[in-house]
Coordinates of C-alpha atoms in Angstrom, one line a residue:
Chain A
X1 CA 3.3 -26.0 -0.5
X2 CA 5.3 -29.0 -1.1
X3 CA 7.7 -30.2 1.6
X4 CA 10.8 -32.3 1.7
X5 CA 10.1 -35.0 4.3
X6 CA 13.1 -36.1 6.4
X7 CA 13.9 -38.0 9.4
X8 CA 14.6 -36.2 12.6
X9 CA 16.1 -39.5 14.1
X10 CA 18.7 -39.9 11.3
X11 CA 20.1 -36.5 12.1
X12 CA 20.1 -37.4 15.5
X13 CA 22.1 -40.3 15.0
X14 CA 24.6 -38.4 12.7
X15 CA 25.1 -35.5 15.2
X16 CA 25.8 -38.0 18.0
X17 CA 28.5 -39.7 15.7
X18 CA 30.0 -36.4 15.1
X19 CA 29.9 -35.4 18.8
X20 CA 31.6 -38.8 19.7
X21 CA 34.5 -38.0 17.2
X22 CA 35.0 -34.5 18.4
X23 CA 34.7 -35.4 22.2
X24 CA 35.7 -38.2 24.4
X25 CA 33.5 -37.1 27.2
X26 CA 30.4 -38.0 25.0
X27 CA 28.6 -41.3 26.3
X28 CA 25.3 -42.6 25.0
X29 CA 22.6 -44.9 26.8
X30 CA 19.5 -46.5 25.4
X31 CA 17.1 -49.0 26.8
X32 CA 16.8 -51.6 23.9
X33 CA 15.5 -49.2 21.3
X34 CA 18.9 -48.2 19.9
X35 CA 18.1 -49.2 16.2
X36 CA 14.9 -47.1 16.5
X37 CA 16.1 -44.0 18.2
X38 CA 19.4 -44.2 16.0
X39 CA 21.8 -44.3 18.7
X40 CA 22.9 -47.5 17.1
X41 CA 24.9 -45.3 14.9
X42 CA 26.9 -44.0 17.9
X43 CA 27.1 -47.6 19.2
X44 CA 28.7 -49.0 16.2
X45 CA 31.1 -46.0 15.9
X46 CA 32.1 -46.1 19.6
X47 CA 31.0 -49.1 21.2
X48 CA 33.1 -48.6 24.5
X49 CA 31.1 -45.4 25.0
X50 CA 27.6 -46.7 24.5
X51 CA 25.7 -48.7 27.1
X52 CA 22.6 -50.5 26.4
X53 CA 20.6 -50.9 29.6
X54 CA 18.0 -53.4 28.4
X55 CA 14.4 -52.4 29.0
X56 CA 15.0 -50.7 32.2
X57 CA 14.6 -47.0 31.8
X58 CA 14.7 -46.2 35.5
X59 CA 18.0 -47.9 35.8
X60 CA 19.1 -46.1 32.7
X61 CA 18.4 -42.6 33.9
X62 CA 20.2 -43.3 37.3
X63 CA 23.2 -44.9 35.5
X64 CA 23.4 -41.7 33.5
X65 CA 23.4 -39.6 36.7
X66 CA 26.5 -41.6 37.9
X67 CA 28.3 -41.0 34.7
X68 CA 27.4 -37.3 34.5
X69 CA 28.5 -36.9 38.0
X70 CA 31.8 -38.3 36.9
X71 CA 32.2 -35.6 34.2
X72 CA 30.7 -37.3 31.2
X73 CA 28.1 -35.6 28.9
X74 CA 25.4 -38.2 28.7
X75 CA 22.8 -38.7 26.0
X76 CA 19.9 -40.8 27.0
X77 CA 17.5 -42.1 24.5
X78 CA 14.5 -44.2 24.2
X79 CA 10.9 -43.6 23.1
X80 CA 9.4 -40.5 24.7
X81 CA 6.6 -42.5 26.4
X82 CA 9.2 -44.6 28.2
X83 CA 11.8 -41.9 28.7
X84 CA 9.6 -39.4 30.7
X85 CA 6.7 -41.0 32.4
X86 CA 8.2 -44.4 33.2
X87 CA 11.2 -43.0 34.8
X88 CA 9.7 -39.7 36.1
X89 CA 11.1 -40.2 39.7
X90 CA 14.6 -40.7 38.4
X91 CA 14.5 -37.7 36.2
X92 CA 13.3 -35.7 39.1
X93 CA 15.8 -37.0 41.7
X94 CA 18.8 -37.8 39.8
X95 CA 18.9 -35.5 36.9
X96 CA 16.8 -32.2 37.4
X97 CA 17.2 -31.9 41.2
X98 CA 21.2 -32.1 40.9
X99 CA 21.4 -30.4 37.7
X100 CA 23.5 -33.0 35.9
X101 CA 24.7 -32.9 32.4
X102 CA 22.2 -35.3 30.9
X103 CA 20.5 -34.7 27.6
X104 CA 17.3 -37.0 27.2
X105 CA 16.6 -37.2 23.5
X106 CA 13.3 -39.1 23.2
X107 CA 11.9 -40.1 19.9
X108 CA 8.4 -41.6 18.9
X109 CA 6.6 -38.6 20.7
X110 CA 3.0 -37.7 20.0
X111 CA 0.2 -39.3 18.2
X112 CA 2.3 -39.5 14.9
X113 CA 3.8 -42.8 16.2
X114 CA 0.5 -43.9 14.5
X115 CA -0.4 -47.6 14.6
X116 CA 1.1 -48.5 18.0
X117 CA -1.8 -46.7 19.6
X118 CA -2.5 -44.7 22.8
X119 CA 0.0 -46.8 24.9
X120 CA 2.9 -45.5 22.7
X121 CA 1.6 -42.2 21.8
X122 CA 2.8 -39.9 24.5
X123 CA 1.0 -36.6 24.4
X124 CA 2.0 -35.3 27.9
X125 CA 5.6 -35.4 27.9
X126 CA 6.4 -31.7 27.5
X127 CA 4.1 -31.1 30.4
X128 CA 5.8 -33.7 32.5
X129 CA 9.5 -32.2 31.7
X130 CA 8.6 -28.5 31.8
X131 CA 7.4 -28.6 35.2
X132 CA 10.6 -29.8 36.4
X133 CA 12.9 -27.2 37.9
X134 CA 16.5 -27.1 36.0
X135 CA 15.0 -28.8 33.1
X136 CA 15.0 -27.2 29.6
X137 CA 12.5 -28.7 27.0
X138 CA 13.2 -28.4 23.3
X139 CA 11.0 -29.6 20.3
X140 CA 13.2 -29.4 17.1
X141 CA 11.0 -28.5 14.1
X142 CA 12.7 -30.7 11.4
X143 CA 15.8 -32.7 10.7
X144 CA 18.0 -29.8 10.1
X145 CA 17.0 -28.4 13.4
X146 CA 17.3 -31.8 15.3
X147 CA 21.0 -31.9 14.2
X148 CA 21.6 -28.3 15.3
X149 CA 19.8 -28.8 18.6
X150 CA 21.9 -31.9 19.4
X151 CA 25.1 -30.2 18.5
X152 CA 24.1 -27.1 20.6
X153 CA 22.9 -28.6 23.8
X154 CA 26.1 -30.7 23.9
X155 CA 27.9 -27.5 24.7
X156 CA 25.8 -26.9 27.8
X157 CA 26.2 -28.5 31.1
X158 CA 22.5 -28.7 32.2
X159 CA 19.7 -31.1 31.7
X160 CA 17.7 -30.8 28.6
X161 CA 14.6 -32.9 27.2
X162 CA 14.6 -33.1 23.4
X163 CA 11.6 -34.5 21.8
X164 CA 11.5 -35.9 18.2
X165 CA 9.1 -37.9 16.2
X166 CA 9.2 -41.3 14.5
X167 CA 7.7 -40.2 11.4
X168 CA 9.6 -38.2 8.7
X169 CA 8.7 -34.5 9.0
X170 CA 8.5 -31.6 6.5
X171 CA 11.8 -29.8 6.3
X172 CA 11.0 -25.9 7.0
X173 CA 14.6 -24.7 7.8
X174 CA 17.7 -25.1 5.9
X175 CA 20.8 -26.3 7.2
X176 CA 22.1 -22.8 7.8
X177 CA 19.0 -21.6 9.7
X178 CA 20.8 -20.8 13.1
X179 CA 19.4 -22.5 16.3
X180 CA 19.8 -20.7 19.3
X181 CA 18.1 -22.3 22.6
X182 CA 15.3 -20.1 23.9
X183 CA 15.5 -17.8 20.8
X184 CA 12.2 -18.4 19.0
X185 CA 12.5 -18.4 15.1
X186 CA 10.1 -16.1 13.3
X187 CA 9.7 -17.8 10.1
X188 CA 7.1 -15.3 8.5
X189 CA 6.3 -11.8 9.5
X190 CA 2.7 -10.7 9.8
X191 CA 0.8 -8.0 11.6
X192 CA -2.8 -9.5 11.9
X193 CA -2.4 -12.5 14.1
X194 CA 0.3 -14.8 15.3
X195 CA 0.7 -18.6 14.7
X196 CA 3.0 -20.3 17.2
X197 CA 4.0 -23.7 16.5
X198 CA 6.4 -26.3 17.5
X199 CA 7.5 -29.7 16.0
X200 CA 5.5 -30.9 13.1
X201 CA 2.8 -28.3 13.5
X202 CA 5.1 -25.5 12.4
X203 CA 4.7 -26.6 8.8
X204 CA 1.1 -26.6 9.1
X205 CA 1.1 -23.0 10.6
X206 CA 3.1 -21.9 7.5
X207 CA 0.6 -23.5 5.3
X208 CA -2.4 -21.9 7.3
X209 CA -0.7 -18.5 7.0
X210 CA -0.9 -19.0 3.1
X211 CA -4.5 -19.9 3.4
X212 CA -5.2 -16.8 5.6
X213 CA -3.3 -14.5 3.1
X214 CA -6.0 -15.5 0.6
X215 CA -8.6 -14.0 3.2
X216 CA -6.5 -10.8 3.6
X217 CA -5.2 -11.9 6.9
X218 CA -1.5 -11.3 7.5
X219 CA -0.3 -13.9 9.8
X220 CA 3.2 -14.1 11.6
X221 CA 4.5 -17.6 12.0
X222 CA 6.9 -18.5 14.9
X223 CA 8.9 -21.7 15.4
X224 CA 8.9 -21.9 19.2
X225 CA 11.3 -24.8 19.4
X226 CA 12.3 -24.1 23.0
X227 CA 9.4 -24.5 25.3
X228 CA 11.6 -24.0 28.3
X229 CA 13.2 -21.5 29.1
X230 CA 10.5 -19.7 27.1
X231 CA 11.4 -16.9 24.7
X232 CA 9.1 -14.4 26.3
X233 CA 10.2 -11.4 24.6
X234 CA 9.5 -12.8 21.1
X235 CA 6.1 -14.2 22.2
X236 CA 5.0 -11.0 23.8
X237 CA 6.4 -8.8 21.1
X238 CA 4.4 -10.8 18.6
X239 CA 1.2 -10.6 20.8
X240 CA 1.6 -6.8 21.0
X241 CA 2.2 -6.3 17.3
X242 CA -0.4 -8.7 16.0
X243 CA -3.1 -8.7 18.7
X244 CA -4.0 -12.3 18.6
X245 CA -2.2 -15.6 19.0
X246 CA -2.8 -19.3 18.0
X247 CA -0.7 -21.9 19.3
X248 CA -0.5 -25.4 17.5
X249 CA 1.4 -28.5 18.8
X250 CA 1.3 -32.3 18.7
X251 CA 0.5 -32.6 22.4
X252 CA -2.3 -32.4 24.9
X253 CA -3.5 -28.8 25.2
X254 CA -3.6 -29.2 28.9
X255 CA 0.1 -28.3 29.7
X256 CA 2.1 -28.2 26.6
X257 CA 3.6 -25.4 24.7
X258 CA 0.3 -23.6 24.1
X259 CA -0.3 -23.2 27.8
X260 CA 3.2 -22.1 28.3
X261 CA 2.4 -19.3 25.8
X262 CA -1.0 -18.6 27.5
X263 CA 0.7 -18.4 31.0
X264 CA 3.2 -16.0 29.6
X265 CA 0.7 -13.8 27.9
X266 CA -1.8 -13.7 30.7
X267 CA 0.9 -12.2 32.8
X268 CA 2.5 -9.9 30.3
X269 CA 0.3 -8.9 27.4
X270 CA -3.3 -10.2 27.3
X271 CA -4.7 -10.9 23.8
X272 CA -7.3 -13.2 22.3
X273 CA -5.8 -16.6 22.0
X274 CA -6.7 -20.2 20.7
X275 CA -4.7 -23.4 21.5
X276 CA -4.8 -26.0 18.7
X277 CA -3.5 -29.3 20.1
X278 CA -4.9 -32.8 21.3
X279 CA -7.8 -32.4 23.6
X280 CA -7.7 -34.0 26.9
X281 CA -8.1 -37.6 25.7
X282 CA -5.8 -40.5 24.8
X283 CA -5.0 -41.3 21.1
X284 CA -5.7 -44.6 19.1
X285 CA -4.2 -46.5 16.5
X286 CA -4.4 -45.2 12.9
X287 CA -2.4 -43.5 10.1
X288 CA -0.7 -40.2 10.9
X289 CA -2.7 -38.1 8.7
X290 CA -6.0 -39.9 9.9
X291 CA -4.8 -39.0 13.4
X292 CA -4.0 -35.6 12.9
X293 CA -7.5 -34.8 11.3
X294 CA -9.3 -36.8 14.1
X295 CA -7.6 -35.2 16.9
X296 CA -7.6 -31.6 15.4
X297 CA -4.2 -30.9 14.2
X298 CA -4.9 -29.8 10.7
X299 CA -4.2 -26.6 8.7
X300 CA -8.0 -26.1 8.7
X301 CA -8.0 -26.2 12.5
X302 CA -5.4 -23.5 12.5
X303 CA -7.1 -21.3 10.1
X304 CA -10.4 -21.7 11.9
X305 CA -8.7 -21.0 15.2
X306 CA -7.1 -17.8 13.6
X307 CA -10.4 -16.5 12.3
X308 CA -11.8 -17.1 15.9
X309 CA -9.0 -15.0 17.3
X310 CA -9.5 -12.3 14.7
X311 CA -13.2 -12.2 15.6
X312 CA -12.3 -11.5 19.3
X313 CA -9.7 -8.8 18.5
X314 CA -10.9 -5.3 19.3
Chain B
X8 CA 44.8 -62.3 56.1
X9 CA 45.5 -58.9 57.5
X10 CA 46.3 -58.6 61.2
X11 CA 44.1 -55.9 62.9
X12 CA 45.6 -54.3 65.8
X13 CA 43.1 -53.7 68.5
X14 CA 44.2 -50.0 69.1
X15 CA 43.3 -49.2 65.4
X16 CA 40.0 -50.9 65.6
X17 CA 39.2 -49.2 68.9
X18 CA 40.0 -45.8 67.2
X19 CA 37.4 -46.6 64.6
X20 CA 34.8 -47.6 67.1
X21 CA 35.5 -44.5 69.1
X22 CA 34.7 -42.5 65.8
X23 CA 31.5 -44.5 65.1
X24 CA 30.5 -43.8 68.8
X25 CA 30.9 -40.1 68.2
X26 CA 29.0 -40.3 64.9
X27 CA 26.2 -42.1 66.7
X28 CA 26.0 -39.3 69.2
X29 CA 26.2 -36.6 66.6
X30 CA 23.3 -38.3 64.6
X31 CA 21.1 -38.6 67.6
X32 CA 21.9 -35.0 68.7
X33 CA 21.1 -33.6 65.0
X34 CA 17.8 -35.5 64.9
X35 CA 16.8 -34.4 68.3
X36 CA 17.7 -30.6 67.5
X37 CA 15.8 -30.8 64.2
X38 CA 12.8 -32.5 65.7
X39 CA 12.6 -35.0 62.9
X40 CA 14.7 -37.7 60.9
X41 CA 15.5 -41.3 60.8
X42 CA 17.5 -42.3 63.8
X43 CA 17.0 -46.1 63.3
X44 CA 18.5 -46.5 59.9
X45 CA 21.2 -43.7 60.6
X46 CA 22.3 -46.0 63.5
X47 CA 22.5 -49.3 61.8
X48 CA 24.7 -48.1 58.9
X49 CA 27.2 -46.0 61.0
X50 CA 30.0 -48.7 61.3
X51 CA 30.1 -49.2 57.6
X52 CA 30.4 -45.7 56.8
X53 CA 33.0 -45.1 59.4
X54 CA 35.1 -48.0 58.2
X55 CA 34.8 -46.9 54.6
X56 CA 35.6 -43.0 55.3
X57 CA 38.3 -43.8 58.0
X58 CA 40.2 -46.7 56.7
X59 CA 38.9 -47.9 53.3
X60 CA 38.3 -45.0 51.0
X61 CA 41.1 -42.7 49.4
X62 CA 39.5 -39.3 49.7
X63 CA 40.6 -35.7 50.6
X64 CA 38.2 -33.4 52.5
X65 CA 40.3 -30.5 51.4
X66 CA 39.5 -31.6 47.8
X67 CA 36.0 -33.0 47.6
X68 CA 36.1 -33.0 43.9
X69 CA 39.7 -34.8 43.6
X70 CA 39.2 -36.8 40.5
X71 CA 40.9 -39.9 41.9
X72 CA 38.9 -40.3 45.0
X73 CA 37.0 -43.2 45.8
X74 CA 33.0 -42.5 45.8
X75 CA 30.6 -43.2 48.5
X76 CA 26.9 -43.3 47.5
X77 CA 24.4 -43.2 50.3
X78 CA 21.4 -45.0 48.5
X79 CA 19.4 -45.1 51.7
X80 CA 19.3 -41.5 51.7
X81 CA 17.3 -41.2 55.0
X82 CA 20.4 -42.1 56.8
X83 CA 21.8 -38.7 56.0
X84 CA 22.5 -37.5 59.6
X85 CA 25.1 -40.4 59.7
X86 CA 26.6 -39.5 56.7
X87 CA 26.8 -35.9 57.6
X88 CA 28.3 -36.8 61.0
X89 CA 30.9 -39.0 59.2
X90 CA 31.8 -36.0 56.8
X91 CA 32.2 -33.7 59.6
X92 CA 34.3 -36.1 61.5
X93 CA 36.3 -36.3 58.3
X94 CA 36.6 -32.5 58.2
X95 CA 34.6 -31.7 55.0
X96 CA 32.7 -29.2 57.1
X97 CA 32.8 -27.7 60.6
X98 CA 31.2 -30.2 63.2
X99 CA 29.3 -26.9 64.3
X100 CA 27.3 -27.1 61.1
X101 CA 25.7 -30.4 62.2
X102 CA 23.4 -28.4 64.2
X103 CA 21.7 -27.0 61.0
X104 CA 20.2 -30.2 59.8
X105 CA 16.8 -29.8 58.3
X106 CA 16.9 -26.0 59.0
X107 CA 15.9 -23.4 56.4
X108 CA 19.1 -22.4 54.4
X109 CA 21.1 -25.2 55.7
X110 CA 23.6 -27.1 53.5
X111 CA 22.5 -30.3 55.3
X112 CA 19.1 -31.2 53.8
X113 CA 16.9 -33.8 55.3
X114 CA 18.2 -36.1 52.4
X115 CA 21.5 -35.8 50.8
X116 CA 22.0 -33.1 48.2
X117 CA 25.1 -33.4 46.0
X118 CA 24.9 -29.6 45.1
X119 CA 24.7 -28.5 48.7
X120 CA 26.9 -30.7 50.7
X121 CA 30.8 -30.8 50.4
X122 CA 31.5 -34.6 50.1
X123 CA 28.0 -35.7 49.1
X124 CA 28.5 -37.7 45.8
X125 CA 24.8 -38.1 44.7
X126 CA 21.5 -36.6 45.7
X127 CA 19.4 -39.5 47.2
X128 CA 16.3 -40.0 49.2
X129 CA 13.9 -41.6 46.8
X130 CA 14.7 -45.2 47.4
X131 CA 16.4 -47.6 44.9
X132 CA 18.5 -45.1 43.0
X133 CA 21.7 -45.4 44.4
X134 CA 23.2 -48.5 43.1
X135 CA 22.5 -47.5 39.6
X136 CA 24.0 -44.1 40.1
X137 CA 27.0 -45.9 41.5
X138 CA 27.2 -48.1 38.4
X139 CA 27.4 -45.1 36.2
X140 CA 30.3 -43.8 38.5
X141 CA 31.9 -47.3 38.1
X142 CA 31.4 -47.4 34.2
X143 CA 33.0 -43.8 34.1
X144 CA 35.9 -45.1 36.1
X145 CA 36.3 -48.1 33.7
X146 CA 36.1 -45.7 30.6
X147 CA 38.7 -43.3 32.0
X148 CA 41.0 -46.3 33.0
X149 CA 40.9 -45.0 36.7
X150 CA 41.5 -47.1 39.6
X151 CA 39.0 -45.4 42.0
X152 CA 36.2 -47.6 43.6
X153 CA 32.6 -47.1 44.2
X154 CA 31.0 -47.8 47.5
X155 CA 27.3 -48.0 47.8
X156 CA 25.2 -48.3 51.0
X157 CA 21.7 -49.7 50.3
X158 CA 19.0 -50.4 53.0
X159 CA 17.4 -53.9 52.9
X160 CA 14.0 -52.1 52.3
X161 CA 15.5 -51.0 49.0
X162 CA 15.6 -54.6 48.0
X163 CA 11.9 -54.1 47.4
X164 CA 12.6 -51.8 44.5
X165 CA 12.7 -53.1 41.2
X166 CA 15.5 -50.7 40.1
X167 CA 17.8 -52.3 42.5
X168 CA 17.6 -55.5 40.7
X169 CA 17.9 -53.7 37.3
X170 CA 21.1 -52.2 38.6
X171 CA 22.2 -55.6 40.1
X172 CA 21.9 -56.9 36.5
X173 CA 23.6 -54.1 34.8
X174 CA 26.6 -54.1 37.3
X175 CA 27.3 -57.8 36.5
X176 CA 26.5 -57.5 32.9
X177 CA 29.3 -54.9 32.4
X178 CA 31.7 -56.8 34.8
X179 CA 31.8 -53.8 37.3
X180 CA 34.3 -55.2 39.7
X181 CA 35.0 -51.7 41.0
X182 CA 31.7 -51.2 42.6
X183 CA 30.9 -52.8 46.1
X184 CA 27.2 -52.7 47.5
X185 CA 26.7 -52.8 51.3
X186 CA 23.3 -54.0 52.2
X187 CA 22.2 -52.6 55.8
X188 CA 20.4 -55.8 56.7
X189 CA 18.6 -54.4 59.8
X190 CA 15.5 -56.4 58.9
X191 CA 13.1 -53.7 59.7
X192 CA 11.4 -51.3 57.2
X193 CA 9.0 -48.4 58.0
X194 CA 5.8 -50.7 58.2
X195 CA 7.5 -53.6 60.0
X196 CA 10.0 -56.5 59.6
X197 CA 11.1 -56.9 56.1
X198 CA 10.1 -60.5 56.1
X199 CA 6.5 -59.5 57.0
X200 CA 6.2 -56.6 54.6
X201 CA 7.9 -58.1 51.5
X202 CA 9.9 -61.2 51.9
X203 CA 13.5 -60.8 50.8
X204 CA 15.1 -64.2 51.8
X205 CA 16.9 -66.0 50.5
X206 CA 18.6 -62.6 49.9
X207 CA 22.3 -63.8 49.4
X208 CA 21.0 -66.3 46.9
X209 CA 19.3 -63.5 44.8
X210 CA 22.4 -61.6 44.6
X211 CA 24.4 -64.6 43.6
X212 CA 21.7 -65.3 40.8
X213 CA 22.2 -61.8 39.6
X214 CA 26.0 -62.7 39.1
X215 CA 27.5 -61.0 42.3
X216 CA 30.1 -62.1 44.7
X217 CA 28.3 -62.2 47.9
X218 CA 29.8 -62.0 51.5
X219 CA 27.6 -62.1 54.7
X220 CA 29.1 -60.2 57.7
X221 CA 28.3 -58.8 61.2
X222 CA 27.7 -55.1 60.0
X223 CA 28.8 -53.6 63.3
X224 CA 32.2 -55.3 63.3
X225 CA 34.9 -53.0 62.0
X226 CA 37.3 -56.0 61.4
X227 CA 34.6 -58.0 59.4
X228 CA 33.6 -55.0 57.3
X229 CA 37.3 -54.2 56.4
X230 CA 38.0 -57.8 55.7
X231 CA 34.9 -58.2 53.5
X232 CA 35.9 -54.9 51.7
X233 CA 39.3 -56.3 51.0
X234 CA 38.1 -59.5 49.7
X235 CA 35.7 -57.4 47.4
X236 CA 38.6 -55.5 46.0
X237 CA 40.4 -58.8 45.0
X238 CA 37.2 -60.1 43.2
X239 CA 37.7 -59.7 39.3
X240 CA 35.2 -59.5 36.7
X241 CA 32.2 -59.0 39.0
X242 CA 30.7 -56.8 41.6
X243 CA 30.6 -57.7 45.3
X244 CA 27.6 -57.4 47.6
X245 CA 28.4 -57.4 51.3
X246 CA 25.1 -58.3 53.3
X247 CA 25.7 -56.7 56.6
X248 CA 23.8 -58.1 59.4
X249 CA 22.8 -54.9 61.6
X250 CA 20.5 -53.8 64.3
X251 CA 18.4 -51.1 63.5
X252 CA 19.0 -48.3 66.1
X253 CA 22.3 -49.9 67.1
X254 CA 24.0 -48.1 70.1
X255 CA 20.9 -46.6 71.9
X256 CA 19.3 -49.4 74.0
X257 CA 15.8 -48.5 73.5
X258 CA 16.2 -47.8 69.9
X259 CA 17.7 -51.1 69.0
X260 CA 15.3 -53.4 67.0
X261 CA 12.5 -50.7 67.5
X262 CA 10.2 -49.8 64.7
X263 CA 9.1 -46.8 66.7
X264 CA 12.4 -45.0 65.8
X265 CA 12.5 -45.6 62.1
X266 CA 11.5 -42.1 61.5
X267 CA 11.0 -40.2 64.8
X268 CA 13.0 -37.8 66.8
X269 CA 13.7 -38.8 70.7
X270 CA 11.9 -36.8 73.2
X271 CA 13.9 -34.8 75.8
X272 CA 13.9 -37.7 78.1
X273 CA 14.9 -40.2 75.5
X274 CA 17.6 -37.9 74.1
X275 CA 19.3 -37.7 77.8
X276 CA 19.2 -41.6 78.0
X277 CA 20.8 -41.9 74.5
X278 CA 23.6 -39.4 75.4
X279 CA 24.2 -41.2 78.6
X280 CA 24.7 -44.4 76.5
X281 CA 26.6 -43.0 73.7
X282 CA 28.9 -40.9 76.0
X283 CA 27.9 -37.7 74.2
X284 CA 27.2 -34.3 75.4
X285 CA 23.8 -33.4 76.2
X286 CA 23.2 -30.2 74.3

């Protein structure tokens, strides 16, 4: 399969500028990374509604809380490693607990940050955010979906965490693919096994499905963009109809999308399952594809997991 | 300079006395809470709610209202007592502090309690939240002002200084920070735990206009607030020298009552001193 590779950040910047034109209540905060997160596009279009907080993420989140409490729809951006762990208490106390209208759109998540190494490769942000009451967690699959997600969440009044990457990602949707929060997108039908991916791993699930087809295995592929609130209906239906599930994510297997799916299935419809993701270790410097390979996020890893699940099916 | 007539000041002082009495009663009934830091900040809150601020208890969400943020959220009993005195909810409800199902949480919750502008409790958040409100006021060209009460222990928190920097960077002359300088934090005297002095110089260095007052003098609180309103292009910090546990003799300057409810005997004594009803 050949993919068109496009930037999620660029679409984030574009969507923000459009929102800024449409609505005067949109304000944007960044912590000295606006040219990387692309909030700089909004900053040039609407300088009076953009506040650079400097390298002070804790302060940025609480400032956002004050703006949101005053009726603003606040987008806050920085790298995912700084926009979650570094200001966790602020997100907990001043965003999630008071359920304020703040959208944390964090870029440079996961190991595909590449050369910066483990200090910058957050692989636990989904875990941190999904355990917070009132917090929704979305991982847009590609550039089109990033744009659609930003436009969609701006219509809600509640806290949302959106995780995007640094690198360009394969475009698996088209501009008209609908995005509805908490409504998983079945990208390919299948009856033998279900591959559930989020973010950059969805394209790999699609490729793995092609590979499995060669072995006579008919795999369903789901883009589970919203990790919380989870589309339990689509997940359980897939488990019921295919009898086995593989999840794949660029995140620690400890408490990411895969474990959300596992928890859902354990309680609702128990089927053989395998999680593809980063094992319980920190990353390191390297090229994206080298890291994906070393940490087990390849098409082959997914195919192998699917075979394993197939074997365990009754 | 304004002339303050004695009767008007006496009225505020009478409210403050009632608020102290309510606060201690609430903590006594709840069996836990923070009497020391509640009592030290009472006069500042009373001056703000009963003289300085534009607000309307019948319309807690009135867009033009001034905003008060209790950054030192553990002084919640005093804030609740002030809000009850200001008729945001019935005085009777004060009895429910820290009880299951109550709107009066151990620390302020903006989603539960009418009149509470920001959920606080984890220290060092309030000033930054106040800054967000001040930025919103500027964006919307509104004249309302933001008042934030910080504890001096919160000066240990890095975010306090991040917020101090942001307020002066964005020239937020519509925010005033009151620092309840009672000189005691949970583990001991502030200067022993983490030296804060020279505190005024620190705020000045961060670009703030700084005023030092006696934080138990209604007249000085009001005068300093008026001065702050006149300062253009930068925020004002009012360092309020206070006494932890102010108003109850055995709590004054006492570390013991940072976070502990009075016993039956102690409660009776407090009510005697505050002229409250022994409940």
